[in-house]
CSV table of C-alpha atoms and ligand atoms in Angstrom, one decimal:
chain,number,residue,atom,x,y,z
A,1,UNK,CA,0.2,0.0,-0.1
A,2,UNK,CA,1.4,3.4,-1.1
A,3,UNK,CA,0.4,6.8,0.2
A,4,UNK,CA,-0.1,8.4,-3.1
A,5,UNK,CA,-0.3,12.3,-4.1
A,6,UNK,CA,0.0,11.9,-8.2
A,7,UNK,CA,3.3,13.7,-8.2
A,8,UNK,CA,6.6,12.7,-9.4
A,9,UNK,CA,8.1,10.8,-6.4
A,10,UNK,CA,4.9,8.8,-5.4
A,11,UNK,CA,4.1,8.0,-9.3
A,12,UNK,CA,7.5,6.6,-9.9
A,13,UNK,CA,7.3,4.6,-6.7
A,14,UNK,CA,4.7,2.2,-8.3
A,15,UNK,CA,6.6,0.6,-11.0
A,16,UNK,CA,9.5,0.8,-8.8
A,17,UNK,CA,7.9,-1.3,-6.2
A,18,UNK,CA,7.2,-3.8,-8.7
A,19,UNK,CA,10.4,-3.8,-10.6
A,20,UNK,CA,12.9,-3.4,-7.7
A,21,UNK,CA,11.1,-5.0,-4.6
A,22,UNK,CA,9.2,-7.8,-6.4
A,23,UNK,CA,5.6,-7.0,-5.4
A,24,UNK,CA,3.2,-8.3,-7.8
A,25,UNK,CA,0.3,-5.8,-6.4
A,26,UNK,CA,0.7,-2.1,-5.4
A,27,UNK,CA,-2.3,-0.5,-3.9
A,28,UNK,CA,-2.5,3.2,-4.0
A,29,UNK,CA,-4.4,5.7,-1.4
A,30,UNK,CA,-5.0,9.5,-2.4
A,31,UNK,CA,-5.9,11.2,0.7
A,32,UNK,CA,-8.2,14.6,-0.2
A,33,UNK,CA,-6.8,17.2,2.4
A,34,UNK,CA,-7.8,20.0,0.3
A,35,UNK,CA,-5.4,20.1,-2.4
A,36,UNK,CA,-6.6,21.3,-5.7
A,37,UNK,CA,-9.3,19.4,-7.6
A,38,UNK,CA,-7.1,19.0,-10.8
A,39,UNK,CA,-4.3,17.2,-8.7
A,40,UNK,CA,-6.9,15.0,-7.5
A,41,UNK,CA,-8.3,14.0,-10.9
A,42,UNK,CA,-4.6,13.6,-12.3
A,43,UNK,CA,-3.6,11.5,-9.3
A,44,UNK,CA,-6.7,9.3,-9.7
A,45,UNK,CA,-6.1,9.0,-13.5
A,46,UNK,CA,-2.3,7.8,-13.0
A,47,UNK,CA,-3.2,5.6,-10.2
A,48,UNK,CA,-6.2,3.9,-12.2
A,49,UNK,CA,-3.4,3.5,-15.1
A,50,UNK,CA,-0.2,2.4,-12.8
A,51,UNK,CA,-1.9,0.6,-9.7
A,52,UNK,CA,-3.7,-2.3,-8.9
A,53,UNK,CA,-6.2,-1.0,-6.9
A,54,UNK,CA,-6.9,2.3,-5.9
A,55,UNK,CA,-8.5,4.4,-3.1
A,56,UNK,CA,-9.6,7.9,-3.2
A,57,UNK,CA,-10.3,9.4,0.8
A,58,UNK,CA,-12.1,12.6,1.4
A,59,UNK,CA,-10.8,13.6,4.7
A,60,UNK,CA,-11.2,17.1,4.2
A,61,UNK,CA,-13.8,17.7,7.0
A,62,UNK,CA,-11.7,15.8,9.5
A,63,UNK,CA,-8.7,17.6,8.4
A,64,UNK,CA,-10.2,21.0,9.5
A,65,UNK,CA,-12.0,19.5,12.5
A,66,UNK,CA,-9.2,17.7,14.0
A,67,UNK,CA,-6.3,19.0,12.8
A,68,UNK,CA,-6.5,22.7,11.5
A,69,UNK,CA,-9.0,23.8,14.4
A,70,UNK,CA,-6.4,22.7,17.1
A,71,UNK,CA,-3.5,24.3,15.2
A,72,UNK,CA,-5.4,27.5,15.1
A,73,UNK,CA,-6.1,27.4,19.0
A,74,UNK,CA,-2.5,26.7,19.5
A,75,UNK,CA,-1.1,29.5,17.0
A,76,UNK,CA,0.6,26.6,15.2
A,77,UNK,CA,4.0,28.0,13.8
A,78,UNK,CA,7.1,26.8,13.6
A,79,UNK,CA,10.0,29.4,12.9
A,80,UNK,CA,7.2,31.1,11.4
A,81,UNK,CA,6.0,28.2,9.1
A,82,UNK,CA,2.3,27.5,9.4
A,83,UNK,CA,3.0,23.5,9.3
A,84,UNK,CA,0.6,23.0,6.5
A,85,UNK,CA,2.4,19.9,5.1
A,86,UNK,CA,3.6,18.8,8.7
A,87,UNK,CA,0.0,18.6,9.9
A,88,UNK,CA,-1.5,16.8,7.3
A,89,UNK,CA,0.9,14.2,7.0
A,90,UNK,CA,-0.2,11.9,10.0
A,91,UNK,CA,-3.8,12.0,8.7
A,92,UNK,CA,-2.6,10.9,5.3
A,93,UNK,CA,-0.6,8.1,7.0
A,94,UNK,CA,-3.2,6.9,9.2
A,95,UNK,CA,-5.6,6.5,6.3
A,96,UNK,CA,-3.2,4.2,4.6
A,97,UNK,CA,-2.4,2.4,7.7
A,98,UNK,CA,-6.3,2.0,8.3
A,99,UNK,CA,-6.9,0.5,4.7
A,100,UNK,CA,-3.9,-1.8,4.9
A,101,UNK,CA,-5.0,-3.3,8.6
A,102,UNK,CA,-8.5,-3.6,6.9
A,103,UNK,CA,-7.2,-5.7,3.7
A,104,UNK,CA,-4.5,-7.7,5.2
A,105,UNK,CA,-1.6,-5.7,3.4
A,106,UNK,CA,1.7,-6.5,5.0
A,107,UNK,CA,3.7,-3.3,3.4
A,108,UNK,CA,3.5,0.1,3.8
A,109,UNK,CA,5.2,2.9,1.4
A,110,UNK,CA,5.5,6.4,0.9
A,111,UNK,CA,7.7,8.4,-1.6
A,112,UNK,CA,9.5,10.8,0.5
A,113,UNK,CA,13.3,11.2,0.2
A,114,UNK,CA,15.8,10.9,3.0
A,115,UNK,CA,16.4,14.5,3.3
A,116,UNK,CA,13.1,16.0,5.0
A,117,UNK,CA,10.7,15.8,7.6
A,118,UNK,CA,8.0,13.8,5.8
A,119,UNK,CA,9.5,10.5,6.2
A,120,UNK,CA,9.6,10.9,9.9
A,121,UNK,CA,5.8,12.0,9.8
A,122,UNK,CA,5.0,9.0,7.6
A,123,UNK,CA,6.9,6.5,9.7
A,124,UNK,CA,6.0,7.6,13.1
A,125,UNK,CA,2.5,6.4,12.0
A,126,UNK,CA,3.5,3.5,9.7
A,127,UNK,CA,5.5,1.8,12.6
A,128,UNK,CA,2.8,1.6,14.8
A,129,UNK,CA,1.8,-1.7,12.5
A,130,UNK,CA,3.5,-4.8,11.9
A,131,UNK,CA,3.9,-4.0,8.3
A,132,UNK,CA,7.2,-3.7,6.5
A,133,UNK,CA,8.0,0.1,5.7
A,134,UNK,CA,9.6,0.9,2.4
A,135,UNK,CA,10.6,4.1,1.1
A,136,UNK,CA,11.8,3.7,-2.6
A,137,UNK,CA,13.2,7.1,-3.0
A,138,UNK,CA,15.3,7.1,0.1
A,139,UNK,CA,16.1,3.8,-0.2
A,140,UNK,CA,17.4,3.7,-3.9
A,141,UNK,CA,19.1,7.1,-3.0
A,142,UNK,CA,17.0,8.7,-6.3
A,143,UNK,CA,17.7,11.9,-7.7
A,144,UNK,CA,15.0,14.3,-9.1
A,145,UNK,CA,16.6,14.3,-12.6
A,146,UNK,CA,16.6,10.5,-12.4
A,147,UNK,CA,13.1,10.2,-11.3
A,148,UNK,CA,12.0,12.5,-14.2
A,149,UNK,CA,13.9,10.1,-16.8
A,150,UNK,CA,12.4,7.3,-15.3
A,151,UNK,CA,8.8,8.8,-15.7
A,152,UNK,CA,9.2,9.5,-19.0
A,153,UNK,CA,10.4,6.0,-19.9
A,154,UNK,CA,7.5,4.6,-18.1
A,155,UNK,CA,4.8,6.9,-19.5
A,156,UNK,CA,3.9,8.6,-16.4
A,157,UNK,CA,2.4,12.2,-16.6
A,158,UNK,CA,4.1,14.3,-14.1
A,159,UNK,CA,3.7,18.4,-14.2
A,160,UNK,CA,7.4,18.3,-13.3
A,161,UNK,CA,9.9,19.0,-16.1
A,162,UNK,CA,13.6,20.0,-16.2
A,163,UNK,CA,12.6,23.6,-16.3
A,164,UNK,CA,10.0,23.4,-13.3
A,165,UNK,CA,11.7,21.1,-11.3
A,166,UNK,CA,9.9,22.3,-8.1
A,167,UNK,CA,8.7,20.1,-5.3
A,168,UNK,CA,5.1,21.2,-4.5
A,169,UNK,CA,2.8,20.0,-1.7
A,170,UNK,CA,-0.4,21.6,-1.3
A,171,UNK,CA,-3.6,21.1,1.0
A,172,UNK,CA,-6.3,23.5,2.5
A,173,UNK,CA,-3.9,25.2,4.7
A,174,UNK,CA,-0.8,25.8,2.9
A,175,UNK,CA,1.3,25.4,-0.7
A,176,UNK,CA,5.0,24.8,-0.3
A,177,UNK,CA,7.3,25.2,-3.0
A,178,UNK,CA,10.9,23.8,-3.0
A,179,UNK,CA,13.9,22.6,-5.2
A,180,UNK,CA,15.6,23.9,-8.3
A,181,UNK,CA,17.0,27.3,-8.0
A,182,UNK,CA,15.0,28.0,-5.1
A,183,UNK,CA,17.6,26.0,-3.2
A,184,UNK,CA,19.8,28.9,-3.4
A,185,UNK,CA,18.8,31.1,-0.7
A,186,UNK,CA,20.0,34.4,-2.4
A,187,UNK,CA,18.2,33.4,-5.4
A,188,UNK,CA,14.9,35.7,-5.6
A,189,UNK,CA,12.0,33.4,-6.2
A,190,UNK,CA,10.5,34.1,-9.7
A,191,UNK,CA,6.6,35.0,-9.8
A,192,UNK,CA,5.8,31.7,-11.6
A,193,UNK,CA,6.1,29.7,-8.3
A,194,UNK,CA,3.0,30.9,-6.8
A,195,UNK,CA,-0.3,29.4,-7.8
A,196,UNK,CA,-2.6,31.0,-5.0
A,197,UNK,CA,-1.6,34.5,-4.3
A,198,UNK,CA,-1.6,37.0,-6.9
A,199,UNK,CA,1.3,39.6,-6.9
A,200,UNK,CA,0.5,42.6,-4.4
A,201,UNK,CA,-1.0,45.5,-6.1
A,202,UNK,CA,-0.8,49.1,-4.7
A,203,UNK,CA,-3.6,49.9,-6.8
A,204,UNK,CA,-6.1,47.6,-5.5
A,205,UNK,CA,-7.9,49.2,-2.8
A,206,UNK,CA,-7.9,47.7,0.9
A,207,UNK,CA,-10.4,45.1,1.6
A,208,UNK,CA,-12.0,44.7,5.2
A,209,UNK,CA,-13.2,41.4,6.2
A,210,UNK,CA,-14.5,40.4,9.7
A,211,UNK,CA,-13.8,36.9,11.4
A,212,UNK,CA,-15.9,35.6,13.9
A,213,UNK,CA,-14.7,33.1,16.5
A,214,UNK,CA,-16.3,30.6,19.2
A,215,UNK,CA,-13.9,28.8,21.5
A,216,UNK,CA,-10.8,29.9,19.6
A,217,UNK,CA,-12.2,28.5,16.0
A,218,UNK,CA,-13.4,30.8,13.2
A,219,UNK,CA,-17.3,30.1,12.7
A,220,UNK,CA,-18.0,33.3,10.4
A,221,UNK,CA,-16.9,35.5,7.8
A,222,UNK,CA,-18.6,39.1,7.3
A,223,UNK,CA,-21.3,38.0,9.5
A,224,UNK,CA,-22.3,34.8,7.4
A,225,UNK,CA,-21.8,31.5,9.6
A,226,UNK,CA,-19.8,29.0,7.6
A,227,UNK,CA,-18.4,25.5,8.2
A,228,UNK,CA,-14.4,25.5,8.5
A,229,UNK,CA,-13.8,24.1,5.3
A,230,UNK,CA,-15.8,26.6,3.3
A,231,UNK,CA,-14.5,29.6,5.7
A,232,UNK,CA,-10.9,28.5,5.0
A,233,UNK,CA,-11.3,28.1,1.2
A,234,UNK,CA,-13.0,31.4,0.8
A,235,UNK,CA,-10.1,33.0,2.9
A,236,UNK,CA,-7.5,31.4,0.7
A,237,UNK,CA,-9.2,33.3,-2.3
A,238,UNK,CA,-10.0,36.4,-0.8
A,239,UNK,CA,-6.4,36.7,0.7
A,240,UNK,CA,-4.6,35.5,-2.6
A,241,UNK,CA,-6.5,38.2,-4.4
A,242,UNK,CA,-4.5,40.6,-2.2
A,243,UNK,CA,-1.5,38.9,-2.4
A,244,UNK,CA,-1.5,38.1,1.3
A,245,UNK,CA,0.3,35.0,2.8
A,246,UNK,CA,3.7,34.6,0.9
A,247,UNK,CA,6.7,33.4,3.0
A,248,UNK,CA,10.2,33.0,2.3
A,249,UNK,CA,12.2,31.5,5.0
A,250,UNK,CA,15.3,29.4,6.3
A,251,UNK,CA,13.7,26.4,8.2
A,252,UNK,CA,15.5,23.9,10.5
A,253,UNK,CA,14.5,20.6,9.4
A,254,UNK,CA,14.2,17.9,12.3
A,255,UNK,CA,17.6,16.1,10.8
A,256,UNK,CA,19.5,19.2,11.3
A,257,UNK,CA,19.5,20.6,7.6
A,258,UNK,CA,18.7,24.0,7.0
A,259,UNK,CA,16.7,24.3,4.2
A,260,UNK,CA,15.0,27.6,2.2
A,261,UNK,CA,11.4,27.3,1.9
A,262,UNK,CA,8.7,29.1,0.2
A,263,UNK,CA,5.1,29.1,1.0
A,264,UNK,CA,1.7,30.8,0.5
A,265,UNK,CA,-1.1,30.4,2.7
A,266,UNK,CA,-3.5,33.5,2.8
A,267,UNK,CA,-6.4,32.0,5.2
A,268,UNK,CA,-3.7,30.7,7.6
A,269,UNK,CA,-2.0,34.0,7.6
A,270,UNK,CA,-5.5,35.7,8.1
A,271,UNK,CA,-6.8,33.4,10.6
A,272,UNK,CA,-3.5,32.8,12.7
A,273,UNK,CA,-3.3,36.7,13.0
A,274,UNK,CA,-6.9,37.3,14.0
A,275,UNK,CA,-6.8,34.5,16.3
A,276,UNK,CA,-3.5,36.0,18.0
A,277,UNK,CA,-5.1,39.3,18.6
A,278,UNK,CA,-8.5,37.9,19.8
A,279,UNK,CA,-6.3,35.9,22.6
A,280,UNK,CA,-4.7,39.3,23.4
A,281,UNK,CA,-8.1,40.8,24.3
A,282,UNK,CA,-9.5,37.9,26.4
A,283,UNK,CA,-6.8,36.2,28.0
A,284,UNK,CA,-5.0,37.5,31.1
A,285,UNK,CA,-1.4,38.4,30.9
A,286,UNK,CA,-0.5,35.4,32.7
A,287,UNK,CA,-2.1,33.4,30.4
A,288,UNK,CA,-0.7,34.9,27.4
A,289,UNK,CA,3.0,34.4,28.5
A,290,UNK,CA,2.4,30.8,29.6
A,291,UNK,CA,0.8,29.9,26.4
A,292,UNK,CA,3.5,31.1,24.4
A,293,UNK,CA,5.4,28.3,25.7
A,294,UNK,CA,2.6,25.7,25.3
A,295,UNK,CA,2.1,26.9,21.6
A,296,UNK,CA,5.6,26.8,20.8
A,297,UNK,CA,5.9,23.0,22.3
A,298,UNK,CA,2.8,22.2,20.5
A,299,UNK,CA,4.0,23.3,17.0
A,300,UNK,CA,7.6,21.6,17.5
A,301,UNK,CA,5.7,18.3,18.1
A,302,UNK,CA,3.5,18.7,15.1
A,303,UNK,CA,6.5,19.7,13.1
A,304,UNK,CA,8.3,16.7,14.1
A,305,UNK,CA,5.5,14.4,13.4
A,306,UNK,CA,4.9,13.1,16.8
A,307,UNK,CA,1.3,13.7,17.2
A,308,UNK,CA,1.1,10.3,19.5
A,309,UNK,CA,3.4,11.5,22.1
A,310,UNK,CA,1.5,11.8,25.3
A,311,UNK,CA,2.6,15.5,25.6
A,312,UNK,CA,0.3,16.3,23.0
A,313,UNK,CA,-2.6,15.5,24.8
A,314,UNK,CA,-1.5,17.2,27.8
A,315,UNK,CA,-0.8,20.6,25.8
A,316,UNK,CA,-4.2,20.2,24.3
A,317,UNK,CA,-5.8,20.0,27.6
A,318,UNK,CA,-4.5,23.3,28.5
A,319,UNK,CA,-5.1,24.7,25.1
A,320,UNK,CA,-8.5,23.8,24.7
A,321,UNK,CA,-9.2,25.2,28.6
A,322,UNK,CA,-7.5,28.2,27.4
A,323,UNK,CA,-10.0,28.7,24.6
A,324,UNK,CA,-13.4,28.5,26.4
A,325,UNK,CA,-13.5,32.3,26.5
A,326,UNK,CA,-11.9,33.2,23.0
A,327,UNK,CA,-15.2,34.4,21.4
A,328,UNK,CA,-15.7,37.4,19.8
A,329,UNK,CA,-15.1,39.2,16.4
A,330,UNK,CA,-11.8,40.6,14.6
A,331,UNK,CA,-11.7,42.8,11.5
A,332,UNK,CA,-8.8,42.4,9.1
A,333,UNK,CA,-7.6,44.9,6.6
A,334,UNK,CA,-6.1,43.2,3.4
A,335,UNK,CA,-3.7,45.6,1.2
A,336,UNK,CA,-1.0,44.9,-1.1
A,337,UNK,CA,0.5,41.8,0.2
A,338,UNK,CA,-0.5,42.6,3.9
A,339,UNK,CA,-2.9,41.5,6.4
A,340,UNK,CA,-3.4,43.7,9.3
A,341,UNK,CA,-6.0,43.7,12.4
A,342,UNK,CA,-8.0,47.0,12.1
A,343,UNK,CA,-10.5,46.3,15.1
A,344,UNK,CA,-11.8,43.6,17.5
A,345,UNK,CA,-14.5,43.1,20.0
A,346,UNK,CA,-15.2,40.0,22.5
A,347,UNK,CA,-18.0,39.6,25.2
A,348,UNK,CA,-15.1,38.0,27.3
A,349,UNK,CA,-13.0,40.8,26.6
A,350,UNK,CA,-10.8,41.7,29.7
A,351,UNK,CA,-10.7,45.0,28.5
A,352,UNK,CA,-12.4,48.1,30.5
A,353,UNK,CA,-12.9,51.1,28.7
A,354,UNK,CA,-14.3,53.1,31.6
A,355,UNK,CA,-11.3,52.4,33.4
A,356,UNK,CA,-8.4,53.0,30.9
A,357,UNK,CA,-10.3,55.8,29.3
A,358,UNK,CA,-8.5,59.1,29.5
A,359,UNK,CA,-11.7,60.6,30.3
A,360,UNK,CA,-12.4,58.3,33.0
A,361,UNK,CA,-13.3,58.9,36.6
A,362,UNK,CA,-13.9,55.2,37.6
A,363,UNK,CA,-10.5,54.9,38.9
A,364,UNK,CA,-8.6,57.5,40.9
A,365,UNK,CA,-5.3,58.2,39.2
A,366,UNK,CA,-4.0,59.0,42.7
A,367,UNK,CA,-4.4,55.4,43.7
A,368,UNK,CA,-1.5,54.5,41.4
A,369,UNK,CA,1.0,56.7,43.4
A,370,UNK,CA,2.0,53.9,45.8
A,371,UNK,CA,2.4,51.3,43.2
A,372,UNK,CA,4.6,53.7,41.5
A,373,UNK,CA,7.0,54.4,44.4
A,374,UNK,CA,7.7,50.3,44.7
A,375,UNK,CA,8.1,50.1,40.9
A,376,UNK,CA,11.9,49.7,40.2
A,377,UNK,CA,12.6,49.4,43.6
A,378,UNK,CA,15.6,47.2,43.4
A,379,UNK,CA,17.3,49.0,40.8
A,380,UNK,CA,17.2,52.2,43.3
A,381,UNK,CA,18.3,49.9,46.3
A,382,UNK,CA,21.5,49.1,43.9
A,383,UNK,CA,22.2,52.5,42.8
A,384,UNK,CA,22.1,53.8,46.6
A,385,UNK,CA,24.8,51.1,47.3
A,386,UNK,CA,27.1,51.9,44.4
A,387,UNK,CA,26.2,55.4,43.1
A,388,UNK,CA,29.0,55.3,40.4
A,389,UNK,CA,28.0,52.2,38.6
B,1,LIG,N1,9.3,22.2,4.7
B,1,LIG,C1,7.8,21.8,4.9
B,1,LIG,C2,7.8,20.6,6.0
B,1,LIG,O1,8.8,19.9,6.4
B,1,LIG,C3,7.2,21.7,3.8
B,1,LIG,C4,7.6,20.4,3.1
B,1,LIG,C5,7.0,20.1,1.7
B,1,LIG,N2,7.2,18.9,1.2
B,1,LIG,C6,7.4,18.5,0.0
B,1,LIG,N3,7.1,17.2,-0.5
B,1,LIG,N4,7.4,19.3,-1.1
B,1,LIG,O2,6.6,20.6,6.6
């Protein structure tokens, strides 16, 4: 059973599993986690041609409810990366595992290389079974150039060419582009690598949108209630029109390699920004400070693909409890490649306009004088002891 995407790596794996590993049947599973319809259709077509049996699993709603919503609550970010590929791998792997187990399949394969993180994420799930685990690309130490030639010889239809050698991974949350000239961190990415976002345009006027949150997850857009799948798809489109959500970063892979990564993810940029802002309005200062550590630990576990580590349940317990009051609305302005918060409100805000206002009489300003006298006390003690320095 091969976890199949329809891309170059997994497509060449099908004949390789037969020719090099002696399997007489290869079963493929393509998991729909919100990648473009055309990718799924192309994948289905190739699988029907190359594989002996093929499954298409629509996991989009599960992806949103059980993976992306927890990610939003945790402000999921690893070194600035919104974890799109990372969070989808365990779900894809678990679908492959489930079908294998239900059909007496004894070997599980993936198309990851030996250089990236994805091999670790797949195998963390695959190795919870008794199945043999096979990674042909890594095992045979194949290069992309070799794969392209092999694909041509085997009449495999892949979009990758010598001119456009990019490795692209897409799902509802993000699109990543790696490889080719992009591997030189000083090479400026050409416009052609982007598919979800338009070039930022200063002549396109600002658009203000409003996101509604309930218990830390987005539930409405511009006053209209929406399920997560529709809401995220819609935000990808709206944000993409304004060129919002492009990222170019140097990322520390689990193995220790630094990689140059390009991403686009309009909805993720907007939702993470809005969610973080709403938390700032409703959580206490102590909660906010502590939660940054929890969020970082959560994101690191997701990046490493270690979702079954018991730490995750511990972190989620804290995170879920913290989100009980994260209800409200955030307005975001989209303009020329930027998304910024312009307004927010919440029935649970720890904000007291009557007390903070310049015009307020609720609190007596003089009450603060005693507090101010003790502020910076220890530095003053030190100064008294050594006035010179
Ligand atoms: N660097 C990202 C990660 O480790 C993206 C990986 C993209 N994978 C790919 N096959 N193109 O999650």
